[in-house]
mmCIF file of N, CA, C and O in Angstrom:
data_model
loop_
_atom_site.group_PDB
_atom_site.id
_atom_site.type_symbol
_atom_site.label_atom_id
_atom_site.label_comp_id
_atom_site.label_asym_id
_atom_site.label_seq_id
_atom_site.Cartn_x
_atom_site.Cartn_y
_atom_site.Cartn_z
ATOM 1 N N MET A 1 64.420 166.870 95.458
ATOM 2 C CA MET A 1 64.057 167.854 96.449
ATOM 3 C C MET A 1 62.722 168.470 96.045
ATOM 4 O O MET A 1 62.487 168.740 94.877
ATOM 5 N N LYS A 2 61.854 168.687 97.025
ATOM 6 C CA LYS A 2 60.557 169.259 96.726
ATOM 7 C C LYS A 2 60.708 170.698 96.245
ATOM 8 O O LYS A 2 61.653 171.395 96.600
ATOM 9 N N LYS A 3 59.741 171.105 95.434
ATOM 10 C CA LYS A 3 59.790 172.440 94.858
ATOM 11 C C LYS A 3 59.713 173.512 95.943
ATOM 12 O O LYS A 3 60.420 174.513 95.881
ATOM 13 N N SER A 4 58.874 173.294 96.968
ATOM 14 C CA SER A 4 58.733 174.289 98.027
ATOM 15 C C SER A 4 60.015 174.401 98.855
ATOM 16 O O SER A 4 60.408 175.498 99.255
ATOM 17 N N THR A 5 60.682 173.282 99.096
ATOM 18 C CA THR A 5 61.941 173.304 99.842
ATOM 19 C C THR A 5 63.016 174.029 99.040
ATOM 20 O O THR A 5 63.766 174.842 99.586
ATOM 21 N N LYS A 6 63.065 173.735 97.758
ATOM 22 C CA LYS A 6 64.054 174.389 96.896
ATOM 23 C C LYS A 6 63.791 175.892 96.844
ATOM 24 O O LYS A 6 64.730 176.693 96.907
ATOM 25 N N LYS A 7 62.525 176.267 96.756
ATOM 26 C CA LYS A 7 62.163 177.679 96.715
ATOM 27 C C LYS A 7 62.543 178.381 98.022
ATOM 28 O O LYS A 7 63.063 179.499 98.015
ATOM 29 N N ALA A 8 62.317 177.707 99.160
ATOM 30 C CA ALA A 8 62.662 178.282 100.461
ATOM 31 C C ALA A 8 64.171 178.450 100.601
ATOM 32 O O ALA A 8 64.646 179.478 101.102
ATOM 33 N N LEU A 9 64.942 177.448 100.153
ATOM 34 C CA LEU A 9 66.398 177.545 100.214
ATOM 35 C C LEU A 9 66.924 178.667 99.321
ATOM 36 O O LEU A 9 67.836 179.402 99.709
ATOM 37 N N MET A 10 66.359 178.808 98.133
ATOM 38 C CA MET A 10 66.780 179.891 97.236
ATOM 39 C C MET A 10 66.456 181.254 97.855
ATOM 40 O O MET A 10 67.256 182.179 97.780
ATOM 41 N N GLY A 11 65.286 181.373 98.469
ATOM 42 C CA GLY A 11 64.910 182.626 99.126
ATOM 43 C C GLY A 11 65.853 182.958 100.262
ATOM 44 O O GLY A 11 66.282 184.109 100.417
ATOM 45 N N ALA A 12 66.210 181.952 101.069
ATOM 46 C CA ALA A 12 67.136 182.175 102.178
ATOM 47 C C ALA A 12 68.524 182.559 101.661
ATOM 48 O O ALA A 12 69.185 183.438 102.226
ATOM 49 N N LEU A 13 68.948 181.919 100.581
ATOM 50 C CA LEU A 13 70.247 182.240 99.992
ATOM 51 C C LEU A 13 70.277 183.663 99.452
ATOM 52 O O LEU A 13 71.231 184.414 99.706
ATOM 53 N N ILE A 14 69.245 184.055 98.736
ATOM 54 C CA ILE A 14 69.167 185.416 98.200
ATOM 55 C C ILE A 14 69.134 186.434 99.339
ATOM 56 O O ILE A 14 69.817 187.466 99.290
ATOM 57 N N PHE A 15 68.360 186.148 100.399
ATOM 58 C CA PHE A 15 68.287 187.045 101.548
ATOM 59 C C PHE A 15 69.660 187.212 102.188
ATOM 60 O O PHE A 15 70.087 188.326 102.508
ATOM 61 N N THR A 16 70.377 186.099 102.387
ATOM 62 C CA THR A 16 71.687 186.150 103.031
ATOM 63 C C THR A 16 72.690 186.939 102.199
ATOM 64 O O THR A 16 73.422 187.786 102.728
ATOM 65 N N ILE A 17 72.721 186.676 100.906
ATOM 66 C CA ILE A 17 73.650 187.391 100.027
ATOM 67 C C ILE A 17 73.327 188.881 100.018
ATOM 68 O O ILE A 17 74.229 189.723 100.111
ATOM 69 N N THR A 18 72.056 189.227 99.926
ATOM 70 C CA THR A 18 71.653 190.627 99.929
ATOM 71 C C THR A 18 72.033 191.301 101.241
ATOM 72 O O THR A 18 72.521 192.434 101.254
ATOM 73 N N LEU A 19 71.819 190.618 102.353
ATOM 74 C CA LEU A 19 72.147 191.167 103.659
ATOM 75 C C LEU A 19 73.644 191.425 103.792
ATOM 76 O O LEU A 19 74.067 192.505 104.224
ATOM 77 N N VAL A 20 74.463 190.460 103.393
ATOM 78 C CA VAL A 20 75.912 190.598 103.502
ATOM 79 C C VAL A 20 76.417 191.719 102.589
ATOM 80 O O VAL A 20 77.228 192.563 103.009
ATOM 81 N N LEU A 21 75.956 191.745 101.348
ATOM 82 C CA LEU A 21 76.398 192.796 100.426
ATOM 83 C C LEU A 21 75.934 194.176 100.884
ATOM 84 O O LEU A 21 76.689 195.145 100.810
ATOM 85 N N GLY A 22 74.692 194.277 101.346
ATOM 86 C CA GLY A 22 74.199 195.562 101.839
ATOM 87 C C GLY A 22 74.993 196.047 103.035
ATOM 88 O O GLY A 22 75.347 197.234 103.137
ATOM 89 N N PHE A 23 75.314 195.133 103.960
ATOM 90 C CA PHE A 23 76.122 195.503 105.115
ATOM 91 C C PHE A 23 77.510 195.950 104.685
ATOM 92 O O PHE A 23 78.046 196.936 105.194
ATOM 93 N N GLY A 24 78.085 195.237 103.725
ATOM 94 C CA GLY A 24 79.421 195.603 103.234
ATOM 95 C C GLY A 24 79.446 196.972 102.581
ATOM 96 O O GLY A 24 80.356 197.783 102.824
ATOM 97 N N ILE A 25 78.459 197.258 101.756
ATOM 98 C CA ILE A 25 78.393 198.557 101.080
ATOM 99 C C ILE A 25 78.177 199.676 102.098
ATOM 100 O O ILE A 25 78.819 200.732 102.021
ATOM 101 N N THR A 26 77.316 199.433 103.075
ATOM 102 C CA THR A 26 77.070 200.442 104.110
ATOM 103 C C THR A 26 78.328 200.679 104.943
ATOM 104 O O THR A 26 78.679 201.836 105.239
ATOM 105 N N ALA A 27 79.021 199.616 105.325
ATOM 106 C CA ALA A 27 80.250 199.751 106.106
ATOM 107 C C ALA A 27 81.301 200.513 105.312
ATOM 108 O O ALA A 27 81.999 201.381 105.857
ATOM 109 N N LEU A 28 81.427 200.226 104.037
ATOM 110 C CA LEU A 28 82.380 200.932 103.188
ATOM 111 C C LEU A 28 82.040 202.417 103.111
ATOM 112 O O LEU A 28 82.932 203.272 103.227
ATOM 113 N N SER A 29 80.788 202.736 102.950
ATOM 114 C CA SER A 29 80.373 204.143 102.867
ATOM 115 C C SER A 29 80.684 204.889 104.160
ATOM 116 O O SER A 29 81.168 206.021 104.132
ATOM 117 N N PHE A 30 80.412 204.261 105.305
ATOM 118 C CA PHE A 30 80.690 204.933 106.579
ATOM 119 C C PHE A 30 82.189 205.049 106.851
ATOM 120 O O PHE A 30 82.634 206.021 107.470
ATOM 121 N N ASN A 31 82.977 204.090 106.384
ATOM 122 C CA ASN A 31 84.429 204.191 106.569
ATOM 123 C C ASN A 31 85.032 205.268 105.677
ATOM 124 O O ASN A 31 86.036 205.879 106.044
ATOM 125 N N LEU A 32 84.435 205.511 104.521
ATOM 126 C CA LEU A 32 84.942 206.538 103.613
ATOM 127 C C LEU A 32 84.404 207.927 103.941
ATOM 128 O O LEU A 32 84.841 208.910 103.364
ATOM 129 N N PHE A 33 83.482 208.023 104.893
ATOM 130 C CA PHE A 33 82.823 209.289 105.212
ATOM 131 C C PHE A 33 83.822 210.364 105.634
ATOM 132 O O PHE A 33 83.711 211.521 105.221
ATOM 133 N N ASP A 34 84.825 210.001 106.433
ATOM 134 C CA ASP A 34 85.811 210.975 106.917
ATOM 135 C C ASP A 34 86.828 211.337 105.845
ATOM 136 O O ASP A 34 87.398 212.432 105.871
ATOM 137 N N ILE A 35 87.073 210.460 104.916
ATOM 138 C CA ILE A 35 88.118 210.662 103.910
ATOM 139 C C ILE A 35 87.624 211.503 102.740
ATOM 140 O O ILE A 35 88.376 212.341 102.225
ATOM 141 N N MET A 36 86.385 211.338 102.330
ATOM 142 C CA MET A 36 85.860 211.983 101.124
ATOM 143 C C MET A 36 85.234 213.338 101.424
ATOM 144 O O MET A 36 84.746 213.586 102.519
ATOM 145 N N SER A 37 85.240 214.163 100.374
ATOM 146 C CA SER A 37 84.567 215.459 100.483
ATOM 147 C C SER A 37 83.060 215.256 100.266
ATOM 148 O O SER A 37 82.605 214.161 99.930
ATOM 149 N N ALA A 38 82.306 216.309 100.431
ATOM 150 C CA ALA A 38 80.845 216.229 100.287
ATOM 151 C C ALA A 38 80.460 215.839 98.863
ATOM 152 O O ALA A 38 79.562 215.014 98.660
ATOM 153 N N ASN A 39 81.129 216.436 97.875
ATOM 154 C CA ASN A 39 80.812 216.120 96.477
ATOM 155 C C ASN A 39 81.171 214.675 96.132
ATOM 156 O O ASN A 39 80.437 214.011 95.394
ATOM 157 N N GLU A 40 82.275 214.195 96.662
ATOM 158 C CA GLU A 40 82.658 212.810 96.410
ATOM 159 C C GLU A 40 81.650 211.841 97.038
ATOM 160 O O GLU A 40 81.309 210.816 96.453
ATOM 161 N N MET A 41 81.175 212.176 98.232
ATOM 162 C CA MET A 41 80.170 211.328 98.890
ATOM 163 C C MET A 41 78.866 211.316 98.099
ATOM 164 O O MET A 41 78.213 210.280 97.974
ATOM 165 N N LYS A 42 78.488 212.477 97.560
ATOM 166 C CA LYS A 42 77.281 212.540 96.728
ATOM 167 C C LYS A 42 77.451 211.672 95.490
ATOM 168 O O LYS A 42 76.528 210.979 95.067
ATOM 169 N N LEU A 43 78.643 211.709 94.918
ATOM 170 C CA LEU A 43 78.927 210.899 93.736
ATOM 171 C C LEU A 43 78.868 209.402 94.075
ATOM 172 O O LEU A 43 78.286 208.609 93.325
ATOM 173 N N VAL A 44 79.424 209.001 95.194
ATOM 174 C CA VAL A 44 79.387 207.604 95.612
ATOM 175 C C VAL A 44 77.944 207.187 95.871
ATOM 176 O O VAL A 44 77.523 206.098 95.482
ATOM 177 N N PHE A 45 77.170 208.044 96.519
ATOM 178 C CA PHE A 45 75.768 207.730 96.783
ATOM 179 C C PHE A 45 74.987 207.582 95.476
ATOM 180 O O PHE A 45 74.211 206.635 95.315
ATOM 181 N N ALA A 46 75.212 208.511 94.535
ATOM 182 C CA ALA A 46 74.526 208.435 93.244
ATOM 183 C C ALA A 46 74.929 207.159 92.503
ATOM 184 O O ALA A 46 74.078 206.489 91.903
ATOM 185 N N LEU A 47 76.199 206.819 92.550
ATOM 186 C CA LEU A 47 76.678 205.606 91.898
ATOM 187 C C LEU A 47 76.046 204.370 92.534
ATOM 188 O O LEU A 47 75.641 203.439 91.834
ATOM 189 N N ASP A 48 75.918 204.367 93.857
ATOM 190 C CA ASP A 48 75.290 203.262 94.577
ATOM 191 C C ASP A 48 73.828 203.100 94.150
ATOM 192 O O ASP A 48 73.367 201.991 93.871
ATOM 193 N N VAL A 49 73.108 204.198 94.059
ATOM 194 C CA VAL A 49 71.700 204.150 93.654
ATOM 195 C C VAL A 49 71.575 203.656 92.211
ATOM 196 O O VAL A 49 70.727 202.821 91.903
ATOM 197 N N VAL A 50 72.426 204.160 91.331
ATOM 198 C CA VAL A 50 72.383 203.736 89.930
ATOM 199 C C VAL A 50 72.682 202.238 89.807
ATOM 200 O O VAL A 50 72.003 201.525 89.067
ATOM 201 N N LEU A 51 73.676 201.762 90.536
ATOM 202 C CA LEU A 51 73.998 200.332 90.490
ATOM 203 C C LEU A 51 72.846 199.481 91.010
ATOM 204 O O LEU A 51 72.529 198.432 90.432
ATOM 205 N N LEU A 52 72.208 199.918 92.085
ATOM 206 C CA LEU A 52 71.055 199.183 92.602
ATOM 207 C C LEU A 52 69.918 199.155 91.582
ATOM 208 O O LEU A 52 69.260 198.136 91.401
ATOM 209 N N LEU A 53 69.683 200.267 90.911
ATOM 210 C CA LEU A 53 68.638 200.303 89.884
ATOM 211 C C LEU A 53 68.969 199.386 88.709
ATOM 212 O O LEU A 53 68.095 198.690 88.187
ATOM 213 N N ILE A 54 70.228 199.368 88.304
ATOM 214 C CA ILE A 54 70.645 198.499 87.198
ATOM 215 C C ILE A 54 70.476 197.033 87.578
ATOM 216 O O ILE A 54 69.914 196.234 86.811
ATOM 217 N N ILE A 55 70.924 196.664 88.773
ATOM 218 C CA ILE A 55 70.800 195.283 89.226
ATOM 219 C C ILE A 55 69.331 194.889 89.350
ATOM 220 O O ILE A 55 68.923 193.797 88.941
ATOM 221 N N GLY A 56 68.517 195.796 89.900
ATOM 222 C CA GLY A 56 67.084 195.526 90.022
ATOM 223 C C GLY A 56 66.417 195.348 88.671
ATOM 224 O O GLY A 56 65.566 194.477 88.486
ATOM 225 N N THR A 57 66.793 196.176 87.705
ATOM 226 C CA THR A 57 66.225 196.095 86.362
ATOM 227 C C THR A 57 66.602 194.773 85.691
ATOM 228 O O THR A 57 65.759 194.120 85.072
ATOM 229 N N ILE A 58 67.851 194.389 85.838
ATOM 230 C CA ILE A 58 68.296 193.123 85.248
ATOM 231 C C ILE A 58 67.545 191.950 85.879
ATOM 232 O O ILE A 58 67.073 191.055 85.170
ATOM 233 N N ALA A 59 67.415 191.974 87.203
ATOM 234 C CA ALA A 59 66.692 190.900 87.887
ATOM 235 C C ALA A 59 65.237 190.856 87.436
ATOM 236 O O ALA A 59 64.673 189.774 87.232
ATOM 237 N N TRP A 60 64.629 192.022 87.270
ATOM 238 C CA TRP A 60 63.228 192.085 86.822
ATOM 239 C C TRP A 60 63.087 191.506 85.422
ATOM 240 O O TRP A 60 62.162 190.735 85.156
ATOM 241 N N PHE A 61 64.003 191.856 84.503
ATOM 242 C CA PHE A 61 63.935 191.325 83.141
ATOM 243 C C PHE A 61 64.132 189.812 83.124
ATOM 244 O O PHE A 61 63.463 189.104 82.374
ATOM 245 N N VAL A 62 65.031 189.295 83.944
ATOM 246 C CA VAL A 62 65.245 187.847 84.007
ATOM 247 C C VAL A 62 63.978 187.164 84.505
ATOM 248 O O VAL A 62 63.539 186.153 83.946
ATOM 249 N N TYR A 63 63.368 187.724 85.546
ATOM 250 C CA TYR A 63 62.142 187.153 86.109
ATOM 251 C C TYR A 63 61.003 187.182 85.094
ATOM 252 O O TYR A 63 60.298 186.199 84.905
ATOM 253 N N GLU A 64 60.832 188.311 84.423
ATOM 254 C CA GLU A 64 59.770 188.434 83.423
ATOM 255 C C GLU A 64 60.006 187.500 82.243
ATOM 256 O O GLU A 64 59.065 186.942 81.694
ATOM 257 N N ASN A 65 61.255 187.340 81.836
ATOM 258 C CA ASN A 65 61.574 186.441 80.738
ATOM 259 C C ASN A 65 61.220 184.996 81.114
ATOM 260 O O ASN A 65 60.663 184.254 80.298
ATOM 261 N N LYS A 66 61.513 184.630 82.341
ATOM 262 C CA LYS A 66 61.176 183.285 82.813
ATOM 263 C C LYS A 66 59.665 183.077 82.825
ATOM 264 O O LYS A 66 59.162 182.045 82.379
ATOM 265 N N ASN A 67 58.916 184.064 83.318
ATOM 266 C CA ASN A 67 57.453 183.967 83.335
ATOM 267 C C ASN A 67 56.890 183.913 81.922
ATOM 268 O O ASN A 67 55.928 183.190 81.656
ATOM 269 N N SER A 68 57.481 184.684 81.023
ATOM 270 C CA SER A 68 57.035 184.694 79.637
ATOM 271 C C SER A 68 57.240 183.327 78.984
ATOM 272 O O SER A 68 56.361 182.832 78.277
ATOM 273 N N LYS A 69 58.385 182.723 79.237
ATOM 274 C CA LYS A 69 58.656 181.398 78.682
ATOM 275 C C LYS A 69 57.687 180.360 79.235
ATOM 276 O O LYS A 69 57.211 179.499 78.500
ATOM 277 N N ASN A 70 57.395 180.453 80.529
ATOM 278 C CA ASN A 70 56.445 179.500 81.132
ATOM 279 C C ASN A 70 55.051 179.681 80.548
ATOM 280 O O ASN A 70 54.359 178.689 80.271
ATOM 281 N N ALA A 71 54.628 180.916 80.350
ATOM 282 C CA ALA A 71 53.299 181.175 79.777
ATOM 283 C C ALA A 71 53.236 180.665 78.339
ATOM 284 O O ALA A 71 52.233 180.058 77.935
ATOM 285 N N LYS A 72 54.301 180.885 77.582
ATOM 286 C CA LYS A 72 54.336 180.417 76.199
ATOM 287 C C LYS A 72 54.305 178.887 76.147
ATOM 288 O O LYS A 72 53.599 178.303 75.317
ATOM 289 N N LYS A 73 55.029 178.247 77.052
ATOM 290 C CA LYS A 73 55.049 176.793 77.107
ATOM 291 C C LYS A 73 53.664 176.238 77.436
ATOM 292 O O LYS A 73 53.207 175.274 76.818
ATOM 293 N N LYS A 74 52.976 176.873 78.389
ATOM 294 C CA LYS A 74 51.626 176.440 78.747
ATOM 295 C C LYS A 74 50.664 176.627 77.581
ATOM 296 O O LYS A 74 49.801 175.779 77.336
ATOM 297 N N GLU A 75 50.790 177.725 76.851
ATOM 298 C CA GLU A 75 49.923 177.975 75.704
ATOM 299 C C GLU A 75 50.162 176.938 74.609
ATOM 300 O O GLU A 75 49.205 176.422 74.011
ATOM 301 N N LEU A 76 51.420 176.623 74.333
ATOM 302 C CA LEU A 76 51.731 175.605 73.329
ATOM 303 C C LEU A 76 51.191 174.233 73.749
ATOM 304 O O LEU A 76 50.640 173.498 72.929
ATOM 305 N N GLU A 77 51.327 173.911 75.027
ATOM 306 C CA GLU A 77 50.808 172.639 75.526
ATOM 307 C C GLU A 77 49.287 172.596 75.423
ATOM 308 O O GLU A 77 48.719 171.567 75.048
ATOM 309 N N LYS A 78 48.646 173.710 75.705
ATOM 310 C CA LYS A 78 47.185 173.774 75.615
ATOM 311 C C LYS A 78 46.725 173.560 74.167
ATOM 312 O O LYS A 78 45.804 172.782 73.905
ATOM 313 N N ARG A 79 47.372 174.235 73.216
ATOM 314 C CA ARG A 79 47.000 174.065 71.803
ATOM 315 C C ARG A 79 47.265 172.635 71.341
ATOM 316 O O ARG A 79 46.479 172.059 70.588
ATOM 317 N N HIS A 80 48.364 172.047 71.800
ATOM 318 C CA HIS A 80 48.681 170.669 71.439
ATOM 319 C C HIS A 80 47.595 169.720 71.953
ATOM 320 O O HIS A 80 47.129 168.837 71.222
ATOM 321 N N ASN A 81 47.200 169.906 73.205
ATOM 322 C CA ASN A 81 46.148 169.061 73.776
ATOM 323 C C ASN A 81 44.823 169.245 73.048
ATOM 324 O O ASN A 81 44.079 168.281 72.849
ATOM 325 N N GLU A 82 44.510 170.465 72.635
ATOM 326 C CA GLU A 82 43.280 170.706 71.865
ATOM 327 C C GLU A 82 43.318 169.972 70.531
ATOM 328 O O GLU A 82 42.327 169.377 70.108
ATOM 329 N N ARG A 83 44.475 170.007 69.859
ATOM 330 C CA ARG A 83 44.612 169.289 68.587
ATOM 331 C C ARG A 83 44.463 167.783 68.800
ATOM 332 O O ARG A 83 43.797 167.100 68.010
ATOM 333 N N LEU A 84 45.077 167.273 69.853
ATOM 334 C CA LEU A 84 44.952 165.837 70.133
ATOM 335 C C LEU A 84 43.508 165.455 70.425
ATOM 336 O O LEU A 84 43.027 164.414 69.953
ATOM 337 N N ASN A 85 42.812 166.284 71.184
ATOM 338 C CA ASN A 85 41.406 166.004 71.485
ATOM 339 C C ASN A 85 40.552 166.047 70.220
ATOM 340 O O ASN A 85 39.641 165.225 70.050
ATOM 341 N N LYS A 86 40.861 166.974 69.340
ATOM 342 C CA LYS A 86 40.102 167.083 68.081
ATOM 343 C C LYS A 86 40.322 165.841 67.218
ATOM 344 O O LYS A 86 39.359 165.271 66.672
ATOM 345 N N ILE A 87 41.563 165.404 67.116
ATOM 346 C CA ILE A 87 41.873 164.202 66.334
ATOM 347 C C ILE A 87 41.235 162.980 66.962
ATOM 348 O O ILE A 87 40.663 162.127 66.259
ATOM 349 N N ASP A 88 41.286 162.883 68.271
ATOM 350 C CA ASP A 88 40.667 161.757 68.970
ATOM 351 C C ASP A 88 39.161 161.737 68.744
ATOM 352 O O ASP A 88 38.569 160.669 68.513
ATOM 353 N N LYS A 89 38.546 162.901 68.790
ATOM 354 C CA LYS A 89 37.102 162.992 68.551
ATOM 355 C C LYS A 89 36.763 162.544 67.120
ATOM 356 O O LYS A 89 35.790 161.813 66.904
ATOM 357 N N GLN A 90 37.567 162.969 66.150
ATOM 358 C CA GLN A 90 37.339 162.571 64.764
ATOM 359 C C GLN A 90 37.503 161.066 64.605
ATOM 360 O O GLN A 90 36.697 160.413 63.907
ATOM 361 N N ASN A 91 38.518 160.499 65.249
ATOM 362 C CA ASN A 91 38.735 159.053 65.158
ATOM 363 C C ASN A 91 37.576 158.279 65.789
ATOM 364 O O ASN A 91 37.142 157.251 65.254
ATOM 365 N N ARG A 92 37.082 158.751 66.935
ATOM 366 C CA ARG A 92 35.938 158.093 67.571
ATOM 367 C C ARG A 92 34.700 158.180 66.681
ATOM 368 O O ARG A 92 33.908 157.241 66.589
ATOM 369 N N GLU A 93 34.537 159.284 66.006
ATOM 370 C CA GLU A 93 33.397 159.476 65.095
ATOM 371 C C GLU A 93 33.504 158.503 63.919
ATOM 372 O O GLU A 93 32.515 157.886 63.520
ATOM 373 N N ILE A 94 34.700 158.342 63.364
ATOM 374 C CA ILE A 94 34.909 157.401 62.258
ATOM 375 C C ILE A 94 34.626 155.973 62.714
ATOM 376 O O ILE A 94 33.944 155.205 62.028
ATOM 377 N N LEU A 95 35.133 155.622 63.892
ATOM 378 C CA LEU A 95 34.880 154.271 64.416
ATOM 379 C C LEU A 95 33.397 154.039 64.672
ATOM 380 O O LEU A 95 32.877 152.949 64.428
ATOM 381 N N ARG A 96 32.701 155.051 65.164
ATOM 382 C CA ARG A 96 31.266 154.907 65.412
ATOM 383 C C ARG A 96 30.523 154.667 64.107
ATOM 384 O O ARG A 96 29.633 153.823 64.030
ATOM 385 N N VAL A 97 30.895 155.385 63.062
ATOM 386 C CA VAL A 97 30.235 155.195 61.759
ATOM 387 C C VAL A 97 30.537 153.804 61.217
ATOM 388 O O VAL A 97 29.636 153.120 60.692
ATOM 389 N N LEU A 98 31.792 153.371 61.332
ATOM 390 C CA LEU A 98 32.158 152.045 60.826
ATOM 391 C C LEU A 98 31.449 150.932 61.592
ATOM 392 O O LEU A 98 31.052 149.916 61.011
ATOM 393 N N GLU A 99 31.280 151.098 62.874
ATOM 394 C CA GLU A 99 30.608 150.069 63.682
ATOM 395 C C GLU A 99 29.113 150.052 63.452
ATOM 396 O O GLU A 99 28.471 149.009 63.568
ATOM 397 N N SER A 100 28.547 151.186 63.109
ATOM 398 C CA SER A 100 27.085 151.230 62.922
ATOM 399 C C SER A 100 26.662 150.680 61.559
ATOM 400 O O SER A 100 25.523 150.287 61.396
ATOM 401 N N LYS A 101 27.514 150.670 60.597
ATOM 402 C CA LYS A 101 27.202 150.166 59.245
ATOM 403 C C LYS A 101 27.664 148.730 59.113
ATOM 404 O O LYS A 101 28.652 148.314 59.689
ATOM 405 N N ASN A 102 26.936 148.002 58.330
ATOM 406 C CA ASN A 102 27.266 146.608 58.084
ATOM 407 C C ASN A 102 27.876 146.522 56.686
ATOM 408 O O ASN A 102 27.186 146.371 55.705
ATOM 409 N N PHE A 103 29.198 146.667 56.650
ATOM 410 C CA PHE A 103 29.865 146.640 55.362
ATOM 411 C C PHE A 103 30.221 145.203 55.006
ATOM 412 O O PHE A 103 30.709 144.441 55.842
ATOM 413 N N ALA A 104 29.967 144.864 53.755
ATOM 414 C CA ALA A 104 30.336 143.533 53.281
ATOM 415 C C ALA A 104 31.521 143.653 52.333
ATOM 416 O O ALA A 104 31.578 144.570 51.530
ATOM 417 N N ALA A 105 32.367 142.710 52.427
ATOM 418 C CA ALA A 105 33.550 142.748 51.573
ATOM 419 C C ALA A 105 33.239 142.245 50.185
ATOM 420 O O ALA A 105 32.447 141.458 49.913
#
């Protein structure tokens, strides 16, 4: 599957799950509105906000960790390629010297 298609499907899935959960939480809050006192509703609202912040923070850390790993991988690959280029350059230099001299056995 192409990367863009996979990314679009993941985005649609995340959107759908978020929409359904948000609707469920909102419906629950409105159904409990008549049953709970004002202080209890404030507590439920505060708990809802805290949970959203916790979930958002966890998602942010996961995303940043993934980006950090990708950046580290790219840096390691870059250093590896630089080392290979340096060794290749040295080998070409050695071959050039050997070809330019007429060594007799």
